[in-house]
PDB file of C-alpha atoms in Angstrom:
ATOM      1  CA  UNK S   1       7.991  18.520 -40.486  1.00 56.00           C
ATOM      2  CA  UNK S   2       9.118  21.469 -42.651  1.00 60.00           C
ATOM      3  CA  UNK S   3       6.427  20.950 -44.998  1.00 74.00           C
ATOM      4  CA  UNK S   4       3.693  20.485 -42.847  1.00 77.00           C
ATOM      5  CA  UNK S   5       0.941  22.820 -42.362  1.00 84.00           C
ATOM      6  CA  UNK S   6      -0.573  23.133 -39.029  1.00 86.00           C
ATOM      7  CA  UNK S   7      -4.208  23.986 -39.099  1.00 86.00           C
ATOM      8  CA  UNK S   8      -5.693  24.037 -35.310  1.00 87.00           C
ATOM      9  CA  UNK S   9      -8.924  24.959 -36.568  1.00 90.00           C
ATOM     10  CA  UNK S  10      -9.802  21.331 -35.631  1.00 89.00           C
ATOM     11  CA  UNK S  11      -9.463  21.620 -32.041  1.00 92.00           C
ATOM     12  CA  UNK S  12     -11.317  24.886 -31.705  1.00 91.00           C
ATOM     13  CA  UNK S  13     -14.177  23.594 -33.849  1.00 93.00           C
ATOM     14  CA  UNK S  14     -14.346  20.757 -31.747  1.00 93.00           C
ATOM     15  CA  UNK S  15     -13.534  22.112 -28.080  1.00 94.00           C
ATOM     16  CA  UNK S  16     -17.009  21.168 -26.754  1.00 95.00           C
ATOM     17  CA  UNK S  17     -16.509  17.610 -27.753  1.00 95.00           C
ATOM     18  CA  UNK S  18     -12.564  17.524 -25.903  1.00 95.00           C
ATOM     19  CA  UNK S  19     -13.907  19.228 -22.967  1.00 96.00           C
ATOM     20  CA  UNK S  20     -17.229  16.422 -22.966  1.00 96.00           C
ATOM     21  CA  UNK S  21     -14.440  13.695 -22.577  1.00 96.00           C
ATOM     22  CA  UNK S  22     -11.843  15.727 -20.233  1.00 96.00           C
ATOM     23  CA  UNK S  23     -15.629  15.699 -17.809  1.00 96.00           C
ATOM     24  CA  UNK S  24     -15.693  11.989 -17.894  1.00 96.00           C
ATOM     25  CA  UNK S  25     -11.196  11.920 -17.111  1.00 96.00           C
ATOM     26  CA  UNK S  26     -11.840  14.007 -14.028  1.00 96.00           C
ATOM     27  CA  UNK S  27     -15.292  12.312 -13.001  1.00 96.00           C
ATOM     28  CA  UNK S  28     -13.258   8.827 -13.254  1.00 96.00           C
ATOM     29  CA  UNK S  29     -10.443  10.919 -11.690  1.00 96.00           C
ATOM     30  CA  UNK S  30     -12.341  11.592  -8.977  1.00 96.00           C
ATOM     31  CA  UNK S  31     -14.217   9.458  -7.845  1.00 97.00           C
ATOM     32  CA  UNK S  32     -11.257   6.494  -8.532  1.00 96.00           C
ATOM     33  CA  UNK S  33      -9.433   8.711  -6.354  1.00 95.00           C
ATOM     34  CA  UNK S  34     -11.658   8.388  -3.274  1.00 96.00           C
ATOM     35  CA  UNK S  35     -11.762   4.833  -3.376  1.00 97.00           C
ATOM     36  CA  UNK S  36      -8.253   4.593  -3.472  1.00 96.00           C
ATOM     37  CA  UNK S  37      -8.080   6.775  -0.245  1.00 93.00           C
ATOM     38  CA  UNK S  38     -10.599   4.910   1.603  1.00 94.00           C
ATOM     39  CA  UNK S  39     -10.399   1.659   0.063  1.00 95.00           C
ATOM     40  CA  UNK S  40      -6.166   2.015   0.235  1.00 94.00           C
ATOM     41  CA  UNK S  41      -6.065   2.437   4.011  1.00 91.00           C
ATOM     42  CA  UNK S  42      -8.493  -0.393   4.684  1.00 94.00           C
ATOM     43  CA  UNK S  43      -6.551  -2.866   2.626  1.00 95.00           C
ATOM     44  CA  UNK S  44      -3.160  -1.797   4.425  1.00 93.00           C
ATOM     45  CA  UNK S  45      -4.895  -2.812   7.807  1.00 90.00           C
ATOM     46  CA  UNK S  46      -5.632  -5.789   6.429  1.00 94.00           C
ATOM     47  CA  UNK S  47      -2.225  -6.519   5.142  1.00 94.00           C
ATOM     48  CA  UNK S  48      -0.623  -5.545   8.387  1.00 90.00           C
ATOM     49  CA  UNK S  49      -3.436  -7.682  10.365  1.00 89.00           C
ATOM     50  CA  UNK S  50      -2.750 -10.494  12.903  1.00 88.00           C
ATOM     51  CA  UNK S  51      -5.401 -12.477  11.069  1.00 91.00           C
ATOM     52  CA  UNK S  52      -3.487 -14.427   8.647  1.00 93.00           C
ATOM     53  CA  UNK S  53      -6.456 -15.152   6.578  1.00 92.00           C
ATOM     54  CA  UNK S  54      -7.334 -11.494   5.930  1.00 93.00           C
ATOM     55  CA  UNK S  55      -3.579 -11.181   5.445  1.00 94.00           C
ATOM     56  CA  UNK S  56      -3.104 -13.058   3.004  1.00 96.00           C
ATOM     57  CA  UNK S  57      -6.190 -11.854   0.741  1.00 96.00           C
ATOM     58  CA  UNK S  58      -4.876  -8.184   1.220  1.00 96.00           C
ATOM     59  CA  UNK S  59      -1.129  -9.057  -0.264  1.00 95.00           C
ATOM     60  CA  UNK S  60      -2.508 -11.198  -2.886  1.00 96.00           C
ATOM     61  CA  UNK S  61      -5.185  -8.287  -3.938  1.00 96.00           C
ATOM     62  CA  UNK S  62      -2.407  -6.135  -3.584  1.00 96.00           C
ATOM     63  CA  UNK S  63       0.398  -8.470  -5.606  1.00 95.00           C
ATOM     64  CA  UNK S  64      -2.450  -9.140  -8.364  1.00 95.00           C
ATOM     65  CA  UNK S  65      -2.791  -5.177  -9.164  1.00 95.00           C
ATOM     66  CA  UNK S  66       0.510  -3.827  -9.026  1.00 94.00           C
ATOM     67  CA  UNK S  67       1.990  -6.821 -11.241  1.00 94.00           C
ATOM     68  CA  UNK S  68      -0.011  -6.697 -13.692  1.00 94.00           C
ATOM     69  CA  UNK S  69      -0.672  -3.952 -16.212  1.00 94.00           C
ATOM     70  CA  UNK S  70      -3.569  -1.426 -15.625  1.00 94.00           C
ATOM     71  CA  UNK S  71      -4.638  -1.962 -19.638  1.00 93.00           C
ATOM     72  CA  UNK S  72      -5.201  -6.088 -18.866  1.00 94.00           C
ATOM     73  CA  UNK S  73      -6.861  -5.053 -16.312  1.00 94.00           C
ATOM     74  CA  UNK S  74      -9.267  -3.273 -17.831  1.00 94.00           C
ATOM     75  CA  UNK S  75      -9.605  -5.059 -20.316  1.00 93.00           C
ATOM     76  CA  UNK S  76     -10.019  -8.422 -18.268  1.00 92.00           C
ATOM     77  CA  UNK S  77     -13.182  -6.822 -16.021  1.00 91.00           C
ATOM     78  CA  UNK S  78     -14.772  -5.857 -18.887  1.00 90.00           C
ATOM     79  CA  UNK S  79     -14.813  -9.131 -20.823  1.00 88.00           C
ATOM     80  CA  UNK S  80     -14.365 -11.344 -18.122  1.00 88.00           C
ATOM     81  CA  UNK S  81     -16.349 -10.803 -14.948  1.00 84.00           C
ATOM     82  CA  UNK S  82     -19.920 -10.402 -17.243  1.00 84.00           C
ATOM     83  CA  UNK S  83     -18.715 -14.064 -18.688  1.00 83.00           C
ATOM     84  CA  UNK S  84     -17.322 -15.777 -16.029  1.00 85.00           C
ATOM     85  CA  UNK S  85     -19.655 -13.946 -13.116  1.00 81.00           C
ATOM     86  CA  UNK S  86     -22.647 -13.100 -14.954  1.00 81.00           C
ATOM     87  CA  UNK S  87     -22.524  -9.641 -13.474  1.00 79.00           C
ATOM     88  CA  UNK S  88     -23.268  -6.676 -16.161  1.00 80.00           C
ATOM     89  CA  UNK S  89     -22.426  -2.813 -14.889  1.00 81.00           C
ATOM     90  CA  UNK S  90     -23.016   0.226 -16.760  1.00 87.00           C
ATOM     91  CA  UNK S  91     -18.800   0.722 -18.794  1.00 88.00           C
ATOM     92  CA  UNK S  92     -18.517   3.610 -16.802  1.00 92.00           C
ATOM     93  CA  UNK S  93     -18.938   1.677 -13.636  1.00 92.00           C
ATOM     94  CA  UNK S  94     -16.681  -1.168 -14.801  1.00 92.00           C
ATOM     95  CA  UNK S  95     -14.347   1.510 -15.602  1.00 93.00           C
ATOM     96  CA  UNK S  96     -14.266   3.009 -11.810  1.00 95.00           C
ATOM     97  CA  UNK S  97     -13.933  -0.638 -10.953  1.00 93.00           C
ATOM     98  CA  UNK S  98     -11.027  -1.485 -12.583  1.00 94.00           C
ATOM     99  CA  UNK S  99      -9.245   1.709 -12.144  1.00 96.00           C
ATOM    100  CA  UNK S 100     -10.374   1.740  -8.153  1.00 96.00           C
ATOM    101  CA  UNK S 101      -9.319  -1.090  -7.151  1.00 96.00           C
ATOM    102  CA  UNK S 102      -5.680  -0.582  -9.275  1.00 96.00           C
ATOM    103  CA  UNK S 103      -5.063   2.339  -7.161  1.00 97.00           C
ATOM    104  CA  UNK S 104      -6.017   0.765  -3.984  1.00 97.00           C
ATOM    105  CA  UNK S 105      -3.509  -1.738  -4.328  1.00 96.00           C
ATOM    106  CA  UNK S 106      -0.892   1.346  -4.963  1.00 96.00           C
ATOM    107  CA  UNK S 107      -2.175   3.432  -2.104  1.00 95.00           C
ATOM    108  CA  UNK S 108      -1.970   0.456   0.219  1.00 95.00           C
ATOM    109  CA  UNK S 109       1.309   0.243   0.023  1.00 94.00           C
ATOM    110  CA  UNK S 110       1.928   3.991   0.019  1.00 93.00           C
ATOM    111  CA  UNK S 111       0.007   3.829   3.420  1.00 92.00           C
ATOM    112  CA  UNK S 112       1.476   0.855   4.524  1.00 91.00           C
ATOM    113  CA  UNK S 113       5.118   2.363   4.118  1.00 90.00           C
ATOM    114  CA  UNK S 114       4.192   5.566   6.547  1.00 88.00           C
ATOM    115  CA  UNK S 115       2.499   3.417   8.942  1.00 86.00           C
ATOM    116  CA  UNK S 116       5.769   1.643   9.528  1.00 85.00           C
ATOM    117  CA  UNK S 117       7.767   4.800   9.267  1.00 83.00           C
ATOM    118  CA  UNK S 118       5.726   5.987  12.452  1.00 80.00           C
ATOM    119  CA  UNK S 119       7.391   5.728  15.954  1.00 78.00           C
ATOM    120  CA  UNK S 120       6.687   2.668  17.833  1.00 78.00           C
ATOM    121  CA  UNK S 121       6.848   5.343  21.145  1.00 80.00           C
ATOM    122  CA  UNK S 122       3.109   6.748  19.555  1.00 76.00           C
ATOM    123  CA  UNK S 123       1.480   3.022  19.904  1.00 74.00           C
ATOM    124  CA  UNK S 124       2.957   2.487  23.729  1.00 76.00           C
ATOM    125  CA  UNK S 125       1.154   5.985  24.418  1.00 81.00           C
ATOM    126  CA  UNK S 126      -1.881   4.645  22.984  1.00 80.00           C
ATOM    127  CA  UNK S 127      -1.294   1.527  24.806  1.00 78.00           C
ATOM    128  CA  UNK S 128      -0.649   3.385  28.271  1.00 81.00           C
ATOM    129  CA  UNK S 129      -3.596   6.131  27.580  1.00 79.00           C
ATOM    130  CA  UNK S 130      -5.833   2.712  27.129  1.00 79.00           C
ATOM    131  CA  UNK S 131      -6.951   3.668  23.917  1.00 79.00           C
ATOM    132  CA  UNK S 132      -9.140   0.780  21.368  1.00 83.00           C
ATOM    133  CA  UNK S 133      -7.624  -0.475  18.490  1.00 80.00           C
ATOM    134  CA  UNK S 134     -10.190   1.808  16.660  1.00 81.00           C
ATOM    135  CA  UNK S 135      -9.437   5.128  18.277  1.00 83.00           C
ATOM    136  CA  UNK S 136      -5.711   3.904  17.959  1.00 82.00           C
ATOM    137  CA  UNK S 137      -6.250   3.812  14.703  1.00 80.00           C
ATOM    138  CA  UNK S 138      -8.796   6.861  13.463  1.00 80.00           C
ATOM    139  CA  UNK S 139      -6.878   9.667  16.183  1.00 81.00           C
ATOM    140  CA  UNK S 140      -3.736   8.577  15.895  1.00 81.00           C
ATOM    141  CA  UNK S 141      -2.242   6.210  13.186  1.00 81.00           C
ATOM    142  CA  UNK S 142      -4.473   7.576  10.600  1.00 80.00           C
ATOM    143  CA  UNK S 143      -3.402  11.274  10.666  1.00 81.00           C
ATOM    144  CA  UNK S 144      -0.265  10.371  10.572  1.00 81.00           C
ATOM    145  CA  UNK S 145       0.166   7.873   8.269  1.00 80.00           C
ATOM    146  CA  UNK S 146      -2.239  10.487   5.603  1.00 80.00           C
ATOM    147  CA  UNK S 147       0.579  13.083   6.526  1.00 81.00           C
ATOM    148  CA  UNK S 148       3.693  11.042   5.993  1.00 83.00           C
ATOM    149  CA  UNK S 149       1.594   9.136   2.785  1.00 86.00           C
ATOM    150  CA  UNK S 150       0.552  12.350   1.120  1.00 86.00           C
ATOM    151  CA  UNK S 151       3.470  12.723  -1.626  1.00 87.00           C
ATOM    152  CA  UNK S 152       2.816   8.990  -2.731  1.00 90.00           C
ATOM    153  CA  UNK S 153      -0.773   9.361  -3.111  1.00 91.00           C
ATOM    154  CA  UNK S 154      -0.421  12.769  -4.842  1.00 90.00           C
ATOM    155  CA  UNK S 155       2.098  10.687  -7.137  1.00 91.00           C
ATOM    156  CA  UNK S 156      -0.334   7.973  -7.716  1.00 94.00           C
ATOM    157  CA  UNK S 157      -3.207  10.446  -8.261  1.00 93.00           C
ATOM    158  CA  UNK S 158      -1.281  11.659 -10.997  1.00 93.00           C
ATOM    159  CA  UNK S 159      -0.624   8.136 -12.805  1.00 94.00           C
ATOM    160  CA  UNK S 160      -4.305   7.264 -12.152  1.00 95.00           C
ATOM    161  CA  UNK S 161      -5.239  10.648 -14.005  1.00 95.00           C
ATOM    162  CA  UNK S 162      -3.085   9.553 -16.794  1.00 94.00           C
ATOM    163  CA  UNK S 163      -4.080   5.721 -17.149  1.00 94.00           C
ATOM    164  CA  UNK S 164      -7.573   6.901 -17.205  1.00 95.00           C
ATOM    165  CA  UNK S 165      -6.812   7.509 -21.225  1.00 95.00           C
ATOM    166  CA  UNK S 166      -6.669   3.398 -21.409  1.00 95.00           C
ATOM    167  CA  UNK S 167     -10.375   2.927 -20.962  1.00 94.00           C
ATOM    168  CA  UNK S 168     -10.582   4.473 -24.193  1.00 93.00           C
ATOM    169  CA  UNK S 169      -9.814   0.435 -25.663  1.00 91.00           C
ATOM    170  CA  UNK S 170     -13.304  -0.088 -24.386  1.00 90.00           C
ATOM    171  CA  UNK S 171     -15.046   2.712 -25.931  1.00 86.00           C
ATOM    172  CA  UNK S 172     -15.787   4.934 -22.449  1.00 92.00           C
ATOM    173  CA  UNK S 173     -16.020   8.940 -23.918  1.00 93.00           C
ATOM    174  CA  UNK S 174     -12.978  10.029 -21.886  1.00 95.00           C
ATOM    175  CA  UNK S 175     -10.173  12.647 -23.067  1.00 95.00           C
ATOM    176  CA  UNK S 176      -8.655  10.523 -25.219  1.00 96.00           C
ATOM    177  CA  UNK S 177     -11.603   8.302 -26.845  1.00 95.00           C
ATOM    178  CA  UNK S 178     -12.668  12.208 -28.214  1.00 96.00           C
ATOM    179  CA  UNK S 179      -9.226  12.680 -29.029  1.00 95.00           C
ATOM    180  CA  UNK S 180      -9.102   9.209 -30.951  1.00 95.00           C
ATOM    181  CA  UNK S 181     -12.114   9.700 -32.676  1.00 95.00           C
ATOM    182  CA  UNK S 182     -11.520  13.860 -33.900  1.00 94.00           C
ATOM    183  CA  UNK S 183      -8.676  12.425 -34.934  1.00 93.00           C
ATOM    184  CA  UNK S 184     -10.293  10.153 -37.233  1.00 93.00           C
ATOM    185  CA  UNK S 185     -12.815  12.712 -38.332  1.00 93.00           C
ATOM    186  CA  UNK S 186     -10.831  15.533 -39.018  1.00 91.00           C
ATOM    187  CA  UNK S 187      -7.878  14.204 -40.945  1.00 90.00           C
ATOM    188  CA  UNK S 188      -5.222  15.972 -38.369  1.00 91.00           C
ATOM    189  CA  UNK S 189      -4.392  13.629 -35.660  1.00 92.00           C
ATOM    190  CA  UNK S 190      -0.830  15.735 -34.756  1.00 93.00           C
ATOM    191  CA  UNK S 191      -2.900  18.783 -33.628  1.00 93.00           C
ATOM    192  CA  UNK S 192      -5.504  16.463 -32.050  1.00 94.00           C
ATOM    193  CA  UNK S 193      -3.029  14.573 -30.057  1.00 95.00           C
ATOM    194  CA  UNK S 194      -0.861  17.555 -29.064  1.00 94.00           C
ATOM    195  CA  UNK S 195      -3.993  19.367 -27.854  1.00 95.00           C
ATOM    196  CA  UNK S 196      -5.009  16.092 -25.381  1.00 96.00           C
ATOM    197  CA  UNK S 197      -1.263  16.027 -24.540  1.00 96.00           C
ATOM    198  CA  UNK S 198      -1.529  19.424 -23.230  1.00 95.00           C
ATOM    199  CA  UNK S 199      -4.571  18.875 -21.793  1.00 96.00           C
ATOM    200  CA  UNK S 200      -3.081  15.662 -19.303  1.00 96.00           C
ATOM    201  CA  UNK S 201      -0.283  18.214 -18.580  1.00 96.00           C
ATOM    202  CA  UNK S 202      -2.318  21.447 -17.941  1.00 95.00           C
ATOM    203  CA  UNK S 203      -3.823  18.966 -14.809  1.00 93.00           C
ATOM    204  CA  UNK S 204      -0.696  16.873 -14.268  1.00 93.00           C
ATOM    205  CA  UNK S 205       2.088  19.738 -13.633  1.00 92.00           C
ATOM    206  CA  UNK S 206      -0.074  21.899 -10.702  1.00 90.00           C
ATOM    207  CA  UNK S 207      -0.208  17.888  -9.043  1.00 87.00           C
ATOM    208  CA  UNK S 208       3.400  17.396  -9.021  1.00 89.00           C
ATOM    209  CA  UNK S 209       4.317  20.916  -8.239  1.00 90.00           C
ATOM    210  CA  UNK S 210       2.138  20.280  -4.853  1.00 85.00           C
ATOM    211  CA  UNK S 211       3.943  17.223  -4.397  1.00 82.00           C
ATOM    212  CA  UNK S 212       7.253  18.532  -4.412  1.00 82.00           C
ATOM    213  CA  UNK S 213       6.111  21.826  -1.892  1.00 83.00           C
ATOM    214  CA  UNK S 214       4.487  18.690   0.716  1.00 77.00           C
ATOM    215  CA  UNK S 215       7.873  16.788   0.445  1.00 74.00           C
ATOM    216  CA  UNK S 216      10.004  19.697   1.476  1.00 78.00           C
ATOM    217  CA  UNK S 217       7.896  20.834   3.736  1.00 77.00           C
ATOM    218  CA  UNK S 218       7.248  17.297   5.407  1.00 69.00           C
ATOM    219  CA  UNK S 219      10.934  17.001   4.960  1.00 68.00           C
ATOM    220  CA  UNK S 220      11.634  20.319   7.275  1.00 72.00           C
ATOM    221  CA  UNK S 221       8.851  19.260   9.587  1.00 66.00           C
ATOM    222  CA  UNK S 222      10.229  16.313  10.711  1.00 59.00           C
ATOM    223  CA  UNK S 223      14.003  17.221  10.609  1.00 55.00           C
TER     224      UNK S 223
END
């Protein structure tokens, strides 16, 4: 290390290019992010259903994502489901696919764990007010379970954010496919690297920091 040289000209030559892949991190980000809400919360019903049939498909979808790593995954939809299924998406698309339903499986839980944490009192009011199982549901065990879910979700935005770098294997333009290849162009792959690891922690830190203010303030709220 004492005799290297650091030359950062080869970040600021090629900003445009790191900031063209960080856009396609935060679109996957994104829109990963809103399936997981949505698609998290509808899988924990399931899971938690009288139904044993739609039971049983929700743990196993559930089982299936969190034991296994998010980079087989990937890597599995992508070469897989076009051979075994016949079904070609745009990479991009098989991308949000893969990393969608990964953090579905982790926000299902997440919801499933405030869910129970909520008092069984709130269901006999809904029971004596005559509410449906769906305004049961939307009014009252929703809000709640978003509130007391919040921190875990934040936490899994976070990894999702992160593991979004692994669909770089499959050659989708993210952060750290730009990274990968300036890298290779350039010739200086420690100030390449160190500028996308400052990048994933210029968006990661603000994240956690909100996660620890919702936990002490959730914390204080219901003490």
């Amino acid at each position: 290390m004492g005799g290297y040289t650091w030359d950062f000209s080869a970040i600021t030559r090629n900003w445009d290019q790191l900031m063209d892949g960080l856009a396609v991190t935060l679109q996957l980000t994104g829109i990963c992010t809103v399936i997981g809400l949505v698609g998290g919360f509808l899988v924990c019903l399931m899971a938690m259903s009288r139904l044993a049939p739609l039971r049983w498909i929700a743990v196993a979808f559930i089982e299936l994502f969190r034991c296994t790593p998010a980079l087989v995954q990937i890597i599995w939809i992508f070469y897989c489901v076009p051979f075994f299924f016949g079904v070609f998406f745009d990479p991009f698309l098989m991308a949000v696919l893969a990393l969608g339903m990964n953090i579905t499986a982790f926000n299902a839980e997440a919801y499933r764990a405030a869910i129970q944490a909520i008092p069984s009192s709130h269901e006999d009011a809904c029971t004596a007010l005559g509410l449906s199982p769906l305004k049961k549901t939307v009014y009252v065990i929703l809000p709640q379970a978003l509130l007391m879910a919040t921190p875990v979700l934040l936490t899994n935005t976070i990894g999702l954010l992160q593991q979004t770098s692994l669909v770089a294997i499959v050659a989708i333009a993210d952060l750290m496919y730009q990274g990968k290849t300036l890298a290779t162009q350039t010739y200086r792959p420690i100030e390449i690297y160190t500028a996308v690891a400052f990048i994933y922690f210029a968006f990661s830190l603000p994240l956690s920091q909100v996660v620890g203010l919702w936990e002490r303030r959730l914390r204080s709220r219901l003490a």
